[in-house]
Amino acid sequence: IIKLVNVHKIYRQGEIEFYALKGVSLSILEGELISIMGPSGSGKSTLLNVMGLLDRPTKGKVLIEGIDVSRLSDRELAYIRNIKIGFVFQFFNLINRLTIYENIELPLLVRNLSKKEKRMLVQSAILRAGGDLSWLAKRPNQLSGGQQQRVAIARALVTSPKIILADEPTGNLDRYSGKLVMEEFLKLNSMGQTIVIVTHDPEIANCTKKIVYIKNGEIVKVDTNDIN
Amino acid sequence: IIKLVNVHKIYRQGEIEFYALKGVSLSILEGELISIMGPSGSGKSTLLNVMGLLDRPTKGKVLIEGIDVSRLSDRELAYIRNIKIGFVFQFFNLINRLTIYENIELPLLVRNLSKKEKRMLVQSAILRAGGDLSWLAKRPNQLSGGQQQRVAIARALVTSPKIILADEPTGNLDRYSGKLVMEEFLKLNSMGQTIVIVTHDPEIANCTKKIVYIKNGEIVKVDTNDIN
Ligand SMILES: Nc1ncnc2c1ncn2[C@@H]1O[C@H](COP(=O)(O)OP(=O)(O)OP(=O)(O)O)[C@@H](O)[C@H]1O
Ligand SMILES: Nc1ncnc2c1ncn2[C@@H]1O[C@H](COP(=O)(O)OP(=O)(O)OP(=O)(O)O)[C@@H](O)[C@H]1O
Ligand SMILES: [Mg+2]
Ligand SMILES: [Mg+2]
C-alpha cells in the first residue's frame, strides 16, 4: 500500500550536503502493523514524513496504492493525504487557538458530514485514543503533555484512514495510557488498517509484527516478530 | 534546598475550579537526586514549574534555600531562577530564530563572561548532554526531536546551577542516548548538584535515590531506592 524505491532525502546548507535518508527502499503491504526503530537522528521522522506525503524525497519514488506521487501536484498530494492517511506528529502540531474539539475535527472538514455525524466521530476518536470528553472544550495549552499527545492521536484516527503513521505516539505517556493506545492500534489493525509506528520503546515495538531498524539514514535490518 | 508547604494550584474556567495540585508538601535536601512519577495529567509538570519558580502556587509556600519566594517580585524571582536553577522543559522551549549555540548561551547572558569563556561553557554543555558540536550552527527546526531534547538539556546545564529540574528529559531519546544523559546527571549529582527528574521511564527512576509518586495532584507515596 506504501512503496518507497531508493528514496534519498538531502538537506543542503550552502556547500554542505547532509543525507537524512540514503537509498531507502521499503514495501508496506495493506493491513500490516510495523514499527520503525533507530537511534535519535537516524532519519525516522524524515522517513515517516516522506511516507505520509508531508515531504518529497530528493531522489527516488514514493507509491501510494500503486500511484507514483511525484506526478501529483501539491494540491492532489494534500487530497490523497487527507483521504487516506492519518498522521500523529512527534510534537503533535495542535493548533493553540482552536479548541480540542476543533483540533480533532479538522480532518473531517473536507467531507460532507452533518454537525451531528462530526460530533459522534470526534467523541469516539478521543475516547479511542484513551482521552476524556471533558477535554473537548479546552485548548491545547490547558492540557498536560500526555493529554495533548492523545489529542494528536485522536485527530489521526477520526477519519478512520486506511493508513495510520504515528511518530513516537507514546513518548509522553505513562505505561498504562501507552498500553491503551497500543490496544486501540491493535484493534484497528485487526479490522484492516495499515499502521506504521516510529518508537524508541521496545515494549511498543514488540506488539508489532515487523520491526524495521534504521541507522544513519539507511535501513539496516528488518525483524519479523512472532507474536500470538 | 527546595521546600513546598501545602501547595495548591487551581485553574479556573468560569465557574469551574480544577485542582492541578492539592496540598502538596515536599522537602528536597541539597544534593538529593530524586524522580517524580505518576500518570499523565497527575500534576508533575505543574509541580516542577512551581519548584522552578515558573509558576506561583494558588495557596501554600515555596521556599528556595529558606527564602519564602512569595515575598519576591517577579523580577527577583527571575533573578533567583536564572542564578540557581536549570530547567529542562517537557517540550524544550527552544527559540527557532536563534542558533543552537545562541539557545544554549541564553542563561549565560546575565553573567559577566568573555566570549571565550562562554564558548567553552556552551561547547562543554552540549557534549555533556550527549550532543554534537556540529549542531551549534544549526537552528532547532533542523534537528531531530531527540537532538532538540539534548539541546534543551545542555541549556539547563550550562550555568552549572545548584538545582536542575528536568521534565521528562529522555522522552524522545533512544536507550543509549538516554543512558548518556542519566550518566551525566549522576556525575553532576556526585559533585553536589541537586537534581529532580520527572519521568515516565522506570529505568530512569531506578537510577535515583528517591521516587515521589503523584496522583490527581497529590503525593501518594515516597519510595527510597537502595542503589549501589
Ligand atoms: N492552564 C490550564 N488550565 C486548566 N487546566 C490545566 C491547565 N494546565 C494544566 N491543567 C491541568 O492540570 C493537570 C496537570 O497537568 P500537568 O501538565 O502538570 O500534568 P503532568 O503530570 O505533567 O502530565 P504528563 O505526564 O501528561 O505531562 C492536567 O489534568 C491538565 O489538564
Ligand atoms: N531541515 C533540516 N536541515 C538539516 N538537517 C536536518 C533537517 N531536518 C532534519 N535534519 C537532520 O536529519 C537527521 C534525521 O532527522 P530525523 O528527525 O528524521 O531523526 P529521527 O530519527 O526522527 O530522530 P529522533 O528519534 O531524535 O526524533 C538528523 O540528523 C537531523 O539533524
Ligand atoms: Mg523524530
Ligand atoms: Mg507533563
Short mmCIF file of C-alpha atoms and ligand atoms in Angstrom, two decimals:
data_model
loop_
_atom_site.label_atom_id
_atom_site.label_comp_id
_atom_site.label_asym_id
_atom_site.label_seq_id
_atom_site.Cartn_x
_atom_site.Cartn_y
_atom_site.Cartn_z
CA ILE A 1 0.00 0.00 0.00
CA ILE A 2 3.08 2.20 0.52
CA LYS A 3 6.21 1.58 -1.51
CA LEU A 4 9.46 3.50 -1.27
CA VAL A 5 12.01 2.88 -4.02
CA ASN A 6 15.59 4.08 -3.48
CA VAL A 7 14.48 7.17 -1.57
CA HIS A 8 17.03 9.83 -0.67
CA LYS A 9 16.49 12.98 1.36
CA ILE A 10 19.27 15.52 1.23
CA TYR A 11 19.42 18.74 3.24
CA ARG A 12 21.76 21.39 1.90
CA GLN A 13 23.31 24.17 3.92
CA GLY A 14 25.40 26.18 1.48
CA GLU A 15 28.15 23.80 0.33
CA ILE A 16 27.32 21.09 2.86
CA GLU A 17 25.08 18.19 1.87
CA PHE A 18 23.56 16.07 4.60
CA TYR A 19 21.86 12.78 3.74
CA ALA A 20 18.95 12.28 6.16
CA LEU A 21 17.86 9.25 4.07
CA LYS A 22 20.22 7.29 1.78
CA GLY A 23 18.69 4.87 -0.70
CA VAL A 24 15.77 3.64 1.40
CA SER A 25 13.58 1.00 -0.20
CA LEU A 26 10.61 -0.37 1.71
CA SER A 27 7.32 -2.03 0.87
CA ILE A 28 4.42 -1.93 3.26
CA LEU A 29 1.53 -4.24 2.47
CA GLU A 30 -2.05 -3.34 3.22
CA GLY A 31 -3.04 -4.39 6.71
CA GLU A 32 0.49 -4.61 8.08
CA LEU A 33 1.41 -3.36 11.57
CA ILE A 34 5.06 -2.37 11.62
CA SER A 35 7.38 -0.39 13.84
CA ILE A 36 10.44 1.63 12.94
CA MET A 37 13.24 1.90 15.48
CA GLY A 38 16.64 3.53 15.47
CA PRO A 39 18.90 6.00 17.25
CA SER A 40 17.93 9.63 17.69
CA GLY A 41 18.78 11.49 14.46
CA SER A 42 18.81 8.33 12.31
CA GLY A 43 16.03 9.52 9.97
CA LYS A 44 12.83 8.02 11.40
CA SER A 45 10.72 11.21 11.33
CA THR A 46 12.09 12.07 7.89
CA LEU A 47 11.13 8.59 6.65
CA LEU A 48 7.62 8.86 8.11
CA ASN A 49 7.14 12.34 6.62
CA VAL A 50 8.06 11.01 3.16
CA MET A 51 5.66 8.06 3.59
CA GLY A 52 2.95 10.46 4.74
CA LEU A 53 3.45 12.78 1.73
CA LEU A 54 4.42 15.65 4.05
CA ASP A 55 7.82 15.82 2.42
CA ARG A 56 9.05 14.95 -1.08
CA PRO A 57 12.20 12.84 -1.49
CA THR A 58 15.24 14.41 -3.17
CA LYS A 59 15.65 11.23 -5.26
CA GLY A 60 13.64 8.04 -5.59
CA LYS A 61 9.96 7.14 -5.83
CA VAL A 62 7.05 7.01 -3.43
CA LEU A 63 3.99 4.99 -4.44
CA ILE A 64 0.72 5.09 -2.54
CA GLU A 65 -1.62 2.27 -3.64
CA GLY A 66 0.46 2.00 -6.79
CA ILE A 67 0.27 5.70 -7.70
CA ASP A 68 3.62 7.46 -8.19
CA VAL A 69 3.10 10.57 -6.14
CA SER A 70 5.87 12.57 -7.81
CA ARG A 71 3.46 13.01 -10.72
CA LEU A 72 0.93 14.78 -8.49
CA SER A 73 0.59 18.47 -7.73
CA ASP A 74 0.82 19.68 -4.13
CA ARG A 75 -2.94 20.04 -4.13
CA GLU A 76 -3.51 16.46 -5.30
CA LEU A 77 -0.96 15.26 -2.74
CA ALA A 78 -2.82 17.08 0.06
CA TYR A 79 -6.07 15.50 -1.10
CA ILE A 80 -4.67 11.95 -1.04
CA ARG A 81 -3.07 12.63 2.33
CA ASN A 82 -6.33 13.86 3.84
CA ILE A 83 -8.38 10.95 2.49
CA LYS A 84 -6.01 8.02 3.02
CA ILE A 85 -3.59 8.92 5.82
CA GLY A 86 -3.84 9.77 9.49
CA PHE A 87 -0.60 11.23 10.91
CA VAL A 88 0.44 11.52 14.56
CA PHE A 89 3.27 14.07 14.77
CA GLN A 90 6.20 13.68 17.17
CA PHE A 91 5.32 17.08 18.62
CA PHE A 92 1.58 16.91 17.93
CA ASN A 93 1.18 20.08 15.81
CA LEU A 94 -2.00 21.06 17.64
CA ILE A 95 -3.44 24.50 16.95
CA ASN A 96 -3.48 26.59 20.11
CA ARG A 97 -6.26 28.98 19.20
CA LEU A 98 -8.71 26.16 18.41
CA THR A 99 -10.45 24.02 21.00
CA ILE A 100 -9.58 20.35 21.35
CA TYR A 101 -12.87 19.53 19.64
CA GLU A 102 -11.98 21.76 16.69
CA ASN A 103 -8.47 20.30 16.50
CA ILE A 104 -9.76 16.74 16.25
CA GLU A 105 -12.50 17.79 13.82
CA LEU A 106 -10.01 19.34 11.37
CA PRO A 107 -9.54 16.31 9.06
CA LEU A 108 -13.33 15.95 8.77
CA LEU A 109 -13.93 19.40 7.36
CA VAL A 110 -13.38 18.44 3.71
CA ARG A 111 -16.06 15.77 3.92
CA ASN A 112 -19.78 16.30 3.66
CA LEU A 113 -20.87 15.44 7.16
CA SER A 114 -23.61 16.83 9.37
CA LYS A 115 -22.77 18.54 12.64
CA LYS A 116 -24.17 15.50 14.48
CA GLU A 117 -22.10 12.99 12.49
CA LYS A 118 -18.92 15.02 13.10
CA ARG A 119 -19.62 15.27 16.84
CA MET A 120 -20.04 11.49 17.12
CA LEU A 121 -16.79 10.85 15.24
CA VAL A 122 -14.84 13.36 17.36
CA GLN A 123 -16.18 11.97 20.64
CA SER A 124 -15.47 8.41 19.58
CA ALA A 125 -11.94 9.36 18.45
CA ILE A 126 -10.91 10.98 21.72
CA LEU A 127 -12.20 8.03 23.74
CA ARG A 128 -10.45 5.53 21.49
CA ALA A 129 -7.18 7.44 21.97
CA GLY A 130 -7.52 6.98 25.74
CA GLY A 131 -8.61 10.55 26.30
CA ASP A 132 -11.51 12.21 28.10
CA LEU A 133 -14.62 14.01 26.79
CA SER A 134 -14.03 16.82 29.31
CA TRP A 135 -11.01 17.93 27.26
CA LEU A 136 -13.07 18.85 24.20
CA ALA A 137 -13.90 22.40 25.32
CA LYS A 138 -10.34 23.13 26.45
CA ARG A 139 -7.42 24.49 24.45
CA PRO A 140 -4.14 22.60 23.90
CA ASN A 141 -2.15 24.75 26.36
CA GLN A 142 -4.59 23.77 29.11
CA LEU A 143 -3.70 20.11 28.80
CA SER A 144 -0.68 18.17 30.03
CA GLY A 145 1.92 16.82 27.58
CA GLY A 146 0.49 13.32 27.54
CA GLN A 147 -3.05 14.63 27.20
CA GLN A 148 -2.02 16.67 24.15
CA GLN A 149 -0.38 13.57 22.70
CA ARG A 150 -3.64 11.66 22.96
CA VAL A 151 -5.47 14.52 21.24
CA ALA A 152 -2.97 14.27 18.37
CA ILE A 153 -3.70 10.54 18.19
CA ALA A 154 -7.46 11.17 18.19
CA ARG A 155 -7.10 13.60 15.28
CA ALA A 156 -5.24 10.92 13.29
CA LEU A 157 -7.96 8.34 13.99
CA VAL A 158 -11.07 10.44 13.41
CA THR A 159 -11.41 9.76 9.65
CA SER A 160 -10.69 6.03 10.11
CA PRO A 161 -7.95 6.35 7.46
CA LYS A 162 -6.59 3.33 5.59
CA ILE A 163 -3.07 4.21 6.75
CA ILE A 164 -2.03 5.46 10.18
CA LEU A 165 1.51 6.81 10.59
CA ALA A 166 2.48 7.57 14.19
CA ASP A 167 5.73 9.28 15.19
CA GLU A 168 6.54 8.20 18.77
CA PRO A 169 2.86 8.19 19.87
CA THR A 170 3.59 7.14 23.47
CA GLY A 171 6.69 9.25 24.23
CA ASN A 172 4.87 11.39 26.79
CA LEU A 173 2.55 8.74 28.20
CA ASP A 174 2.76 6.65 31.34
CA ARG A 175 2.75 2.87 30.81
CA TYR A 176 -0.96 2.46 31.35
CA SER A 177 -2.01 5.19 28.88
CA GLY A 178 0.58 3.86 26.40
CA LYS A 179 -0.99 0.39 26.69
CA LEU A 180 -4.46 1.79 25.93
CA VAL A 181 -3.13 3.47 22.79
CA MET A 182 -1.42 0.26 21.60
CA GLU A 183 -4.60 -1.73 22.26
CA GLU A 184 -6.50 0.69 20.03
CA PHE A 185 -3.87 0.40 17.29
CA LEU A 186 -4.01 -3.42 17.51
CA LYS A 187 -7.81 -3.31 17.29
CA LEU A 188 -7.73 -1.03 14.24
CA ASN A 189 -5.11 -3.26 12.62
CA SER A 190 -7.27 -6.34 13.22
CA MET A 191 -10.02 -4.52 11.29
CA GLY A 192 -7.72 -3.91 8.33
CA GLN A 193 -5.98 -0.59 8.92
CA THR A 194 -2.30 -0.37 7.98
CA ILE A 195 -0.25 1.07 10.84
CA VAL A 196 3.36 2.27 10.97
CA ILE A 197 4.73 3.32 14.37
CA VAL A 198 8.06 5.06 14.96
CA THR A 199 9.10 4.30 18.51
CA HIS A 200 12.01 4.24 20.94
CA ASP A 201 10.07 1.87 23.23
CA PRO A 202 10.88 -1.84 22.73
CA GLU A 203 7.65 -2.80 24.51
CA ILE A 204 5.65 -0.97 21.85
CA ALA A 205 7.71 -2.50 19.03
CA ASN A 206 7.19 -5.97 20.48
CA CYS A 207 3.43 -5.63 19.90
CA THR A 208 4.01 -5.24 16.15
CA LYS A 209 4.60 -7.98 13.60
CA LYS A 210 7.58 -6.41 11.84
CA ILE A 211 10.34 -4.11 13.10
CA VAL A 212 12.40 -2.01 10.67
CA TYR A 213 15.72 -0.78 12.04
CA ILE A 214 17.21 2.43 10.63
CA LYS A 215 20.65 3.89 11.26
CA ASN A 216 22.31 6.91 9.62
CA GLY A 217 19.52 7.23 7.06
CA GLU A 218 19.62 3.60 5.94
CA ILE A 219 17.58 0.52 6.74
CA VAL A 220 19.99 -1.88 8.41
CA LYS A 221 17.70 -4.73 9.50
CA VAL A 222 14.12 -5.96 9.30
CA ASP A 223 12.91 -8.32 12.04
CA THR A 224 9.77 -10.37 11.79
CA ASN A 225 8.22 -10.68 15.20
CA ASP A 226 6.37 -13.86 16.02
CA ILE A 227 3.57 -12.68 18.27
CA ASN A 228 0.50 -14.64 19.36
CA ILE B 1 17.10 23.42 49.38
CA ILE B 2 13.56 23.40 47.97
CA LYS B 3 10.62 23.21 50.33
CA LEU B 4 6.96 23.14 49.36
CA VAL B 5 4.44 23.63 52.16
CA ASN B 6 0.80 22.77 51.50
CA VAL B 7 0.97 23.94 47.87
CA HIS B 8 -2.22 24.17 45.83
CA LYS B 9 -2.55 25.08 42.17
CA ILE B 10 -6.06 25.85 40.99
CA TYR B 11 -7.07 26.59 37.41
CA ARG B 12 -10.38 28.39 36.97
CA GLN B 13 -12.52 28.32 33.87
CA GLY B 14 -15.52 30.47 34.65
CA GLU B 15 -17.36 28.69 37.46
CA ILE B 16 -15.26 25.52 37.26
CA GLU B 17 -12.29 25.08 39.60
CA PHE B 18 -9.74 22.43 38.76
CA TYR B 19 -7.09 21.44 41.33
CA ALA B 20 -3.89 20.56 39.45
CA LEU B 21 -2.09 20.36 42.84
CA LYS B 22 -3.88 19.73 46.17
CA GLY B 23 -1.95 20.32 49.36
CA VAL B 24 1.48 19.17 48.20
CA SER B 25 4.23 19.30 50.82
CA LEU B 26 7.72 18.20 49.88
CA SER B 27 11.24 18.86 51.13
CA ILE B 28 14.21 18.39 48.88
CA LEU B 29 17.60 18.45 50.58
CA GLU B 30 20.69 19.84 48.93
CA GLY B 31 22.48 17.20 46.91
CA GLU B 32 19.50 14.89 46.53
CA LEU B 33 18.71 13.07 43.28
CA ILE B 34 15.01 12.36 43.12
CA SER B 35 12.48 11.35 40.50
CA ILE B 36 8.79 12.17 40.27
CA MET B 37 6.48 9.66 38.64
CA GLY B 38 2.76 9.50 38.06
CA PRO B 39 0.03 9.13 35.44
CA SER B 40 -0.32 11.57 32.58
CA GLY B 41 -2.24 14.62 33.85
CA SER B 42 -1.44 13.96 37.52
CA GLY B 43 0.36 17.29 38.05
CA LYS B 44 4.06 16.52 37.52
CA SER B 45 4.83 19.43 35.18
CA THR B 46 2.76 21.77 37.34
CA LEU B 47 4.74 20.65 40.40
CA LEU B 48 8.07 21.12 38.65
CA ASN B 49 7.04 24.57 37.37
CA VAL B 50 6.17 25.64 40.93
CA MET B 51 9.51 24.30 42.22
CA GLY B 52 11.31 26.09 39.41
CA LEU B 53 9.57 29.42 40.15
CA LEU B 54 7.97 29.43 36.69
CA ASP B 55 4.55 29.40 38.26
CA ARG B 56 3.22 30.70 41.58
CA PRO B 57 1.03 28.44 43.74
CA THR B 58 -2.59 29.47 44.38
CA LYS B 59 -2.11 28.60 48.08
CA GLY B 60 0.84 27.45 50.14
CA LYS B 61 4.52 28.36 50.37
CA VAL B 62 7.60 27.73 48.28
CA LEU B 63 11.00 28.18 49.91
CA ILE B 64 14.26 28.16 47.98
CA GLU B 65 17.25 27.90 50.31
CA GLY B 66 14.99 29.05 53.13
CA ILE B 67 13.69 32.16 51.32
CA ASP B 68 9.90 32.41 51.00
CA VAL B 69 9.56 33.31 47.35
CA SER B 70 6.04 34.70 47.66
CA ARG B 71 7.69 37.80 49.17
CA LEU B 72 9.68 38.41 45.99
CA SER B 73 8.76 40.45 42.94
CA ASP B 74 8.63 38.78 39.52
CA ARG B 75 11.98 40.39 38.74
CA GLU B 76 13.63 39.00 41.88
CA LEU B 77 12.07 35.61 41.15
CA ALA B 78 13.54 35.64 37.63
CA TYR B 79 16.94 36.54 39.06
CA ILE B 80 16.95 33.65 41.55
CA ARG B 81 15.72 31.29 38.85
CA ASN B 82 18.48 32.30 36.48
CA ILE B 83 21.23 32.02 39.09
CA LYS B 84 20.19 28.89 40.98
CA ILE B 85 18.03 26.74 38.68
CA GLY B 86 18.48 24.96 35.37
CA PHE B 87 15.19 23.81 33.83
CA VAL B 88 14.65 21.22 31.11
CA PHE B 89 11.16 21.72 29.67
CA GLN B 90 8.94 18.82 28.58
CA PHE B 91 8.73 20.42 25.14
CA PHE B 92 12.12 22.12 25.21
CA ASN B 93 11.05 25.75 24.63
CA LEU B 94 13.90 26.34 22.16
CA ILE B 95 13.87 29.58 20.20
CA ASN B 96 13.61 28.89 16.49
CA ARG B 97 15.18 32.06 15.18
CA LEU B 98 18.33 31.61 17.29
CA THR B 99 21.09 29.13 16.53
CA ILE B 100 21.66 26.15 18.82
CA TYR B 101 24.75 27.95 20.15
CA GLU B 102 22.69 31.03 20.99
CA ASN B 103 19.96 28.92 22.58
CA ILE B 104 22.40 27.21 24.94
CA GLU B 105 24.20 30.51 25.64
CA LEU B 106 20.98 32.24 26.78
CA PRO B 107 21.32 31.61 30.56
CA LEU B 108 24.90 32.93 30.46
CA LEU B 109 24.00 36.36 29.13
CA VAL B 110 23.32 37.94 32.54
CA ARG B 111 26.75 36.99 33.77
CA ASN B 112 29.98 38.87 33.09
CA LEU B 113 31.80 36.40 30.91
CA SER B 114 34.14 36.83 27.98
CA LYS B 115 33.22 35.47 24.54
CA LYS B 116 35.88 32.78 25.01
CA GLU B 117 34.57 31.70 28.42
CA LYS B 118 31.02 31.48 27.08
CA ARG B 119 32.10 29.43 24.08
CA MET B 120 33.89 26.91 26.29
CA LEU B 121 30.86 26.55 28.57
CA VAL B 122 28.46 26.11 25.63
CA GLN B 123 30.66 23.51 23.93
CA SER B 124 31.14 21.61 27.17
CA ALA B 125 27.40 21.71 27.89
CA ILE B 126 26.33 20.25 24.55
CA LEU B 127 28.87 17.43 24.83
CA ARG B 128 27.84 16.64 28.39
CA ALA B 129 24.22 16.39 27.25
CA GLY B 130 25.23 13.72 24.72
CA GLY B 131 25.03 16.09 21.79
CA ASP B 132 27.37 17.05 18.95
CA LEU B 133 29.38 20.23 18.28
CA SER B 134 28.19 20.19 14.65
CA TRP B 135 24.71 21.18 15.86
CA LEU B 136 25.83 24.56 17.21
CA ALA B 137 25.48 26.46 13.92
CA LYS B 138 22.10 24.91 13.13
CA ARG B 139 18.63 26.06 14.13
CA PRO B 140 16.20 23.99 16.23
CA ASN B 141 13.95 23.06 13.30
CA GLN B 142 16.95 21.49 11.56
CA LEU B 143 17.40 18.96 14.34
CA SER B 144 15.50 15.78 15.15
CA GLY B 145 13.24 15.57 18.22
CA GLY B 146 15.81 13.80 20.34
CA GLN B 147 18.57 16.18 19.23
CA GLN B 148 16.43 19.16 20.28
CA GLN B 149 15.84 17.48 23.63
CA ARG B 150 19.58 17.24 24.24
CA VAL B 151 19.97 20.92 23.34
CA ALA B 152 17.34 21.74 25.98
CA ILE B 153 19.33 19.67 28.48
CA ALA B 154 22.57 21.44 27.53
CA ARG B 155 20.94 24.83 28.11
CA ALA B 156 19.91 23.71 31.61
CA LEU B 157 23.46 22.54 32.41
CA VAL B 158 25.47 25.44 31.01
CA THR B 159 25.48 27.61 34.17
CA SER B 160 26.25 24.58 36.41
CA PRO B 161 23.24 25.56 38.54
CA LYS B 162 22.77 24.31 42.10
CA ILE B 163 19.40 22.85 41.18
CA ILE B 164 18.47 21.02 37.97
CA LEU B 165 14.79 20.36 37.28
CA ALA B 166 14.15 18.11 34.28
CA ASP B 167 10.68 17.41 32.88
CA GLU B 168 10.85 14.06 31.07
CA PRO B 169 14.39 14.65 29.73
CA THR B 170 14.62 11.32 27.88
CA GLY B 171 11.11 11.07 26.38
CA ASN B 172 12.39 11.45 22.81
CA LEU B 173 15.68 9.62 23.20
CA ASP B 174 16.71 6.09 22.30
CA ARG B 175 18.01 3.96 25.18
CA TYR B 176 21.66 4.68 24.52
CA SER B 177 21.27 8.49 24.38
CA GLY B 178 19.01 8.31 27.45
CA LYS B 179 21.76 6.42 29.30
CA LEU B 180 24.34 9.09 28.44
CA VAL B 181 22.05 11.78 29.85
CA MET B 182 21.46 9.83 33.08
CA GLU B 183 25.22 9.25 33.46
CA GLU B 184 25.76 12.99 33.23
CA PHE B 185 23.05 13.66 35.82
CA LEU B 186 24.58 11.06 38.16
CA LYS B 187 28.02 12.65 37.71
CA LEU B 188 26.68 16.13 38.47
CA ASN B 189 24.84 14.78 41.49
CA SER B 190 28.02 13.16 42.80
CA MET B 191 29.61 16.62 42.61
CA GLY B 192 26.85 18.15 44.72
CA GLN B 193 24.13 19.32 42.34
CA THR B 194 20.52 18.75 43.41
CA ILE B 195 18.54 17.06 40.64
CA VAL B 196 14.79 16.47 40.28
CA ILE B 197 13.64 14.41 37.28
CA VAL B 198 10.03 13.96 36.18
CA THR B 199 9.87 10.73 34.22
CA HIS B 200 7.56 8.02 32.89
CA ASP B 201 10.54 5.67 32.50
CA PRO B 202 11.06 3.27 35.41
CA GLU B 203 14.64 2.63 34.28
CA ILE B 204 15.44 6.32 34.74
CA ALA B 205 13.68 6.41 38.11
CA ASN B 206 15.64 3.37 39.27
CA CYS B 207 18.88 5.33 38.93
CA THR B 208 17.66 7.85 41.52
CA LYS B 209 17.74 7.53 45.31
CA LYS B 210 14.17 8.66 45.98
CA ILE B 211 10.97 8.32 43.93
CA VAL B 212 7.98 10.57 44.64
CA TYR B 213 4.66 9.27 43.29
CA ILE B 214 1.94 11.77 42.43
CA LYS B 215 -1.67 11.07 41.50
CA ASN B 216 -4.53 13.52 40.95
CA GLY B 217 -2.44 16.44 42.20
CA GLU B 218 -1.39 14.76 45.47
CA ILE B 219 1.72 12.94 46.61
CA VAL B 220 0.62 9.38 47.32
CA LYS B 221 3.91 7.62 48.08
CA VAL B 222 7.62 8.24 48.51
CA ASP B 223 9.99 5.32 47.86
CA THR B 224 13.60 5.27 48.95
CA ASN B 225 15.62 3.37 46.42
CA ASP B 226 18.58 1.40 47.65
CA ILE B 227 21.06 1.69 44.82
CA ASN B 228 24.73 0.76 44.88
N1 LIG C 1 -3.94 26.25 32.05
C1 LIG C 1 -4.65 25.18 32.49
N2 LIG C 1 -5.99 25.27 32.61
C2 LIG C 1 -6.72 24.21 33.04
N3 LIG C 1 -6.19 23.00 33.38
C3 LIG C 1 -4.85 22.86 33.27
C4 LIG C 1 -4.01 23.93 32.82
N4 LIG C 1 -2.74 23.48 32.79
C5 LIG C 1 -2.77 22.20 33.21
N5 LIG C 1 -4.04 21.82 33.51
C6 LIG C 1 -4.47 20.52 34.00
O1 LIG C 1 -3.67 20.20 35.14
C7 LIG C 1 -3.43 18.80 35.19
C8 LIG C 1 -1.97 18.53 35.43
O2 LIG C 1 -1.19 18.94 34.34
P1 LIG C 1 0.35 18.60 34.24
O3 LIG C 1 0.85 19.22 32.98
O4 LIG C 1 1.04 19.01 35.49
O5 LIG C 1 0.35 17.01 34.15
P2 LIG C 1 1.57 16.00 34.00
O6 LIG C 1 1.57 15.12 35.19
O7 LIG C 1 2.82 16.75 33.69
O8 LIG C 1 1.16 15.13 32.74
P3 LIG C 1 2.03 14.49 31.55
O9 LIG C 1 2.67 13.26 32.10
O10 LIG C 1 0.96 14.16 30.54
O11 LIG C 1 2.99 15.51 31.06
C9 LIG C 1 -3.93 18.19 33.87
O12 LIG C 1 -5.11 17.46 34.12
C10 LIG C 1 -4.22 19.40 32.99
O13 LIG C 1 -5.37 19.18 32.17
N1 LIG C 2 15.87 20.92 7.85
C1 LIG C 2 16.98 20.20 8.13
N2 LIG C 2 18.20 20.65 7.80
C2 LIG C 2 19.30 19.95 8.09
N3 LIG C 2 19.32 18.74 8.68
C3 LIG C 2 18.12 18.23 9.05
C4 LIG C 2 16.90 18.93 8.81
N4 LIG C 2 15.88 18.18 9.31
C5 LIG C 2 16.43 17.08 9.84
N5 LIG C 2 17.78 17.09 9.69
C6 LIG C 2 18.72 16.07 10.13
O1 LIG C 2 18.26 14.81 9.61
C7 LIG C 2 18.55 13.77 10.55
C8 LIG C 2 17.32 12.91 10.75
O2 LIG C 2 16.32 13.63 11.40
P1 LIG C 2 15.01 12.90 11.92
O3 LIG C 2 14.15 13.98 12.53
O4 LIG C 2 14.40 12.10 10.83
O5 LIG C 2 15.57 11.92 13.04
P2 LIG C 2 14.79 10.91 13.99
O6 LIG C 2 15.28 9.55 13.70
O7 LIG C 2 13.33 11.16 13.90
O8 LIG C 2 15.31 11.32 15.42
P3 LIG C 2 14.57 11.38 16.86
O9 LIG C 2 14.50 9.97 17.34
O10 LIG C 2 15.53 12.21 17.66
O11 LIG C 2 13.24 12.02 16.68
C9 LIG C 2 19.05 14.43 11.83
O12 LIG C 2 20.44 14.21 11.98
C10 LIG C 2 18.75 15.90 11.65
O13 LIG C 2 19.77 16.71 12.23
MG MG C 3 11.93 12.00 15.19
MG MG C 4 3.99 16.95 31.97
#
